[in-house]
């Protein structure tokens, strides 16, 4: 209980600064990938920011591990967090939760219906993941001979067509790293479809339930 | 309350004429894009209709803003309407609501089940959005060297394959404007899938609920 | 009431023979398309079967129209039947209903859960529609210069990739007729996804409802 | 009843060893396909393992048929098992059930919510089916002139883009066997989408039902 509350306090305090750090990480990573012609000092600054924020994530993970007092079970139970420590580009997705918690605290109660929150979460996560994936794929593909992803615009275009499961195929990764990222992004696309569809479906069901059980339809 | 009822009256009165105006806007825009060889006066007429209807939308938006007495919050709350003022090609989608309201008024009650209305709304909106997107993409793509969308037929074909998330990739936009429109259309496609699926799902659930709770299945 | 019961008797009696006729129509149409090198008499026989079965559908539609005593409203209310008279290739889909009615009559009660029936209906309809669409597209595409659908196998492959919304794009229609058929097939694909997803979703919901309301979970 | 319980005992006892055998089958099949340059004895060993495990499946099927005492009805009722005897590459999917049963026995109760199990089942099945399909397609495609699937990596990439219904089309089967496998995989992809979406949807519905009926929302 004590440990649980200390973990909770730690997360409440450090949520917002770590969210900001994860955006910083994404930004500095993006600058390094997209602006290779940067002057030396600016490049070094970016690298320093990337390294510092990553270190911050590792420290946060370690502290929460110690606070939990769970040993190796912690790694398995929080496998998503463990993965994020290795792949900090996934980290900005957590900012969605922070953003929602902040809004809730300001208003004293959840400000949106569950469905609206699911759709908002899904869209924001998918946007951030798509951007991160586009960065990684661009970095690994744009210099490969025979690649169809040559500019960052191509990469964003590919990410959008993958996440919506449209998949035109005019821009596709050809390297192994690019394809592994693509398969992960396809999984996100399927989950996005599931979230949007499920929200629609439960929203419709709710309207029927309300209309049938508690009085005349209110729409 | 007073303002609310004045807004409601304004919307009830002006809904049908504004719906007609939005179709006029779409038609005059389409003629200008699809018939570049029109004689001068006909072209000017089209341009005039486009401009006049757009002005109408701006006036409508401004009046509703004033009637609401909400200041800048109005812009945020009605962000869809605010967007439509900037991109009037999205406006015809509102005609779906007008059409439904007209039918309902004539019959005195909603004439369709909620699911049928969701599917009808989704199909009509998606048809109108697909047509508008095909117009814009055709306009920006068909003269670009290396483009695969050369005729308006190609553009409609591309819009259909995008909205259904099939995405053959034999006709795809290559310009930035075309790709931005395409990403928006992909979002519509995902939402369409969600609406169709959600309707099916809730319709099935409803049949079970009726059969299980209130007696033997009635189908 | 009387007219209604006469219509019902007509449909019960003529359902199975008309179902057989629609399969005959599909078969004779397929033979004409797929075996152009047939000797003259066999070709004429096929044409005769096609024409005879189509005539049968028109007669059936006319009789039901007369029996209904509804005038032009009948055409609008039974718009699907009206469409089928014009496009008899859609007719075999009705055989799914006949098949189900026959099974039910033999057993005295519905033999499957609603979800299983939805999935069976959707799969059989989609299979028949995909086959009919592949026939039409093959007929209109395989002689066109620059076409990517050259054999009936290509056409079936294209139909499968369209119905599942995968859409590889290695075989796509290029003629106007082919593309119109393709857009209709995309709509079927979206509906198929909706039916499968909705069935899954309502099946899961049902299991929860049973487990929560009437005792311990029974799975 | 007696026969039923003997069948149940047979299945409980032989479930885990047969699951292991099915993985062995898959592994030996994979080695034969992916390492054609293997020395003779190793190749023979693989072939022997493949043959032995297949024989095991046939024996298991025959015993269960005899125990059921049902005659030909058994074949129809257990059509999935009958199919698996002919296509043992589908067999590893059953290991998902074994894995779940093992976990449940160790814990004394189901360890996951129904939705989590559906998603886990769907992901594991889809992973195994995708791997098996990639093997078969690679085996039949990589030596065909004009094929776009040249390496096993291409084949896995194609399987992932098919299962998620993205369908880029940069790697597609061109042989008849490859396309038949692909159509089956498309069906799996549609079912996967349905399972993910349905789980999301019913999870959302459940949260609403709990929040509305039995007290304040518990999230």
PDB file of N, CA, C and O in Angstrom, chain C residues 164 166 196, chain D residues 162-163 181-193:
ATOM      1  N   UNK C 164     -11.691  -8.287 -49.627  1.00  0.00           N
ATOM      2  CA  UNK C 164     -11.072  -8.269 -48.304  1.00  0.00           C
ATOM      3  C   UNK C 164     -10.468  -6.896 -47.999  1.00  0.00           C
ATOM      4  O   UNK C 164      -9.837  -6.728 -46.961  1.00  0.00           O
ATOM      5  N   UNK C 166      -7.936  -5.678 -49.147  1.00  0.00           N
ATOM      6  CA  UNK C 166      -6.478  -5.708 -49.175  1.00  0.00           C
ATOM      7  C   UNK C 166      -5.973  -4.842 -50.331  1.00  0.00           C
ATOM      8  O   UNK C 166      -5.155  -3.948 -50.144  1.00  0.00           O
ATOM      9  N   UNK C 196     -18.715  -9.269 -40.354  1.00  0.00           N
ATOM     10  CA  UNK C 196     -17.836 -10.144 -39.575  1.00  0.00           C
ATOM     11  C   UNK C 196     -17.525  -9.508 -38.222  1.00  0.00           C
ATOM     12  O   UNK C 196     -17.633 -10.136 -37.162  1.00  0.00           O
TER      13      UNK C 196
ATOM     14  N   UNK D 162      -0.677  -8.589 -45.899  1.00  0.00           N
ATOM     15  CA  UNK D 162      -1.968  -9.194 -46.226  1.00  0.00           C
ATOM     16  C   UNK D 162      -2.843  -9.335 -44.993  1.00  0.00           C
ATOM     17  O   UNK D 162      -4.036  -9.017 -45.011  1.00  0.00           O
ATOM     18  N   UNK D 163      -2.246  -9.811 -43.893  1.00  0.00           N
ATOM     19  CA  UNK D 163      -3.039 -10.049 -42.684  1.00  0.00           C
ATOM     20  C   UNK D 163      -3.609  -8.767 -42.106  1.00  0.00           C
ATOM     21  O   UNK D 163      -4.690  -8.768 -41.527  1.00  0.00           O
ATOM     22  N   UNK D 181      -3.355 -19.696 -51.309  1.00  0.00           N
ATOM     23  CA  UNK D 181      -2.921 -19.451 -49.929  1.00  0.00           C
ATOM     24  C   UNK D 181      -3.213 -18.008 -49.536  1.00  0.00           C
ATOM     25  O   UNK D 181      -3.676 -17.713 -48.417  1.00  0.00           O
ATOM     26  N   UNK D 182      -2.962 -17.089 -50.469  1.00  0.00           N
ATOM     27  CA  UNK D 182      -3.174 -15.668 -50.176  1.00  0.00           C
ATOM     28  C   UNK D 182      -4.639 -15.383 -49.879  1.00  0.00           C
ATOM     29  O   UNK D 182      -4.954 -14.625 -48.954  1.00  0.00           O
ATOM     30  N   UNK D 183      -5.550 -15.996 -50.645  1.00  0.00           N
ATOM     31  CA  UNK D 183      -6.971 -15.749 -50.406  1.00  0.00           C
ATOM     32  C   UNK D 183      -7.350 -16.256 -49.012  1.00  0.00           C
ATOM     33  O   UNK D 183      -8.090 -15.592 -48.266  1.00  0.00           O
ATOM     34  N   UNK D 184      -6.824 -17.424 -48.632  1.00  0.00           N
ATOM     35  CA  UNK D 184      -7.094 -17.927 -47.286  1.00  0.00           C
ATOM     36  C   UNK D 184      -6.561 -16.961 -46.237  1.00  0.00           C
ATOM     37  O   UNK D 184      -7.216 -16.683 -45.219  1.00  0.00           O
ATOM     38  N   UNK D 185      -5.375 -16.394 -46.500  1.00  0.00           N
ATOM     39  CA  UNK D 185      -4.775 -15.460 -45.542  1.00  0.00           C
ATOM     40  C   UNK D 185      -5.583 -14.164 -45.454  1.00  0.00           C
ATOM     41  O   UNK D 185      -5.690 -13.563 -44.379  1.00  0.00           O
ATOM     42  N   UNK D 186      -6.152 -13.737 -46.583  1.00  0.00           N
ATOM     43  CA  UNK D 186      -7.014 -12.547 -46.550  1.00  0.00           C
ATOM     44  C   UNK D 186      -8.206 -12.787 -45.629  1.00  0.00           C
ATOM     45  O   UNK D 186      -8.592 -11.919 -44.851  1.00  0.00           O
ATOM     46  N   UNK D 187      -8.773 -13.993 -45.742  1.00  0.00           N
ATOM     47  CA  UNK D 187      -9.888 -14.333 -44.849  1.00  0.00           C
ATOM     48  C   UNK D 187      -9.465 -14.236 -43.385  1.00  0.00           C
ATOM     49  O   UNK D 187     -10.186 -13.690 -42.549  1.00  0.00           O
ATOM     50  N   UNK D 188      -8.241 -14.722 -43.084  1.00  0.00           N
ATOM     51  CA  UNK D 188      -7.732 -14.603 -41.714  1.00  0.00           C
ATOM     52  C   UNK D 188      -7.592 -13.141 -41.317  1.00  0.00           C
ATOM     53  O   UNK D 188      -7.877 -12.764 -40.174  1.00  0.00           O
ATOM     54  N   UNK D 189      -7.119 -12.319 -42.258  1.00  0.00           N
ATOM     55  CA  UNK D 189      -6.948 -10.900 -41.960  1.00  0.00           C
ATOM     56  C   UNK D 189      -8.276 -10.253 -41.608  1.00  0.00           C
ATOM     57  O   UNK D 189      -8.373  -9.499 -40.628  1.00  0.00           O
ATOM     58  N   UNK D 190      -9.324 -10.560 -42.389  1.00  0.00           N
ATOM     59  CA  UNK D 190     -10.642  -9.991 -42.101  1.00  0.00           C
ATOM     60  C   UNK D 190     -11.119 -10.468 -40.730  1.00  0.00           C
ATOM     61  O   UNK D 190     -11.642  -9.686 -39.923  1.00  0.00           O
ATOM     62  N   UNK D 191     -10.883 -11.758 -40.433  1.00  0.00           N
ATOM     63  CA  UNK D 191     -11.307 -12.280 -39.128  1.00  0.00           C
ATOM     64  C   UNK D 191     -10.514 -11.633 -38.002  1.00  0.00           C
ATOM     65  O   UNK D 191     -11.059 -11.330 -36.930  1.00  0.00           O
ATOM     66  N   UNK D 192      -9.213 -11.389 -38.227  1.00  0.00           N
ATOM     67  CA  UNK D 192      -8.389 -10.722 -37.215  1.00  0.00           C
ATOM     68  C   UNK D 192      -8.933  -9.328 -36.925  1.00  0.00           C
ATOM     69  O   UNK D 192      -9.127  -8.945 -35.760  1.00  0.00           O
ATOM     70  N   UNK D 193      -9.210  -8.569 -37.984  1.00  0.00           N
ATOM     71  CA  UNK D 193      -9.796  -7.246 -37.805  1.00  0.00           C
ATOM     72  C   UNK D 193     -11.079  -7.351 -36.996  1.00  0.00           C
ATOM     73  O   UNK D 193     -11.328  -6.563 -36.080  1.00  0.00           O
TER      74      UNK D 193
END
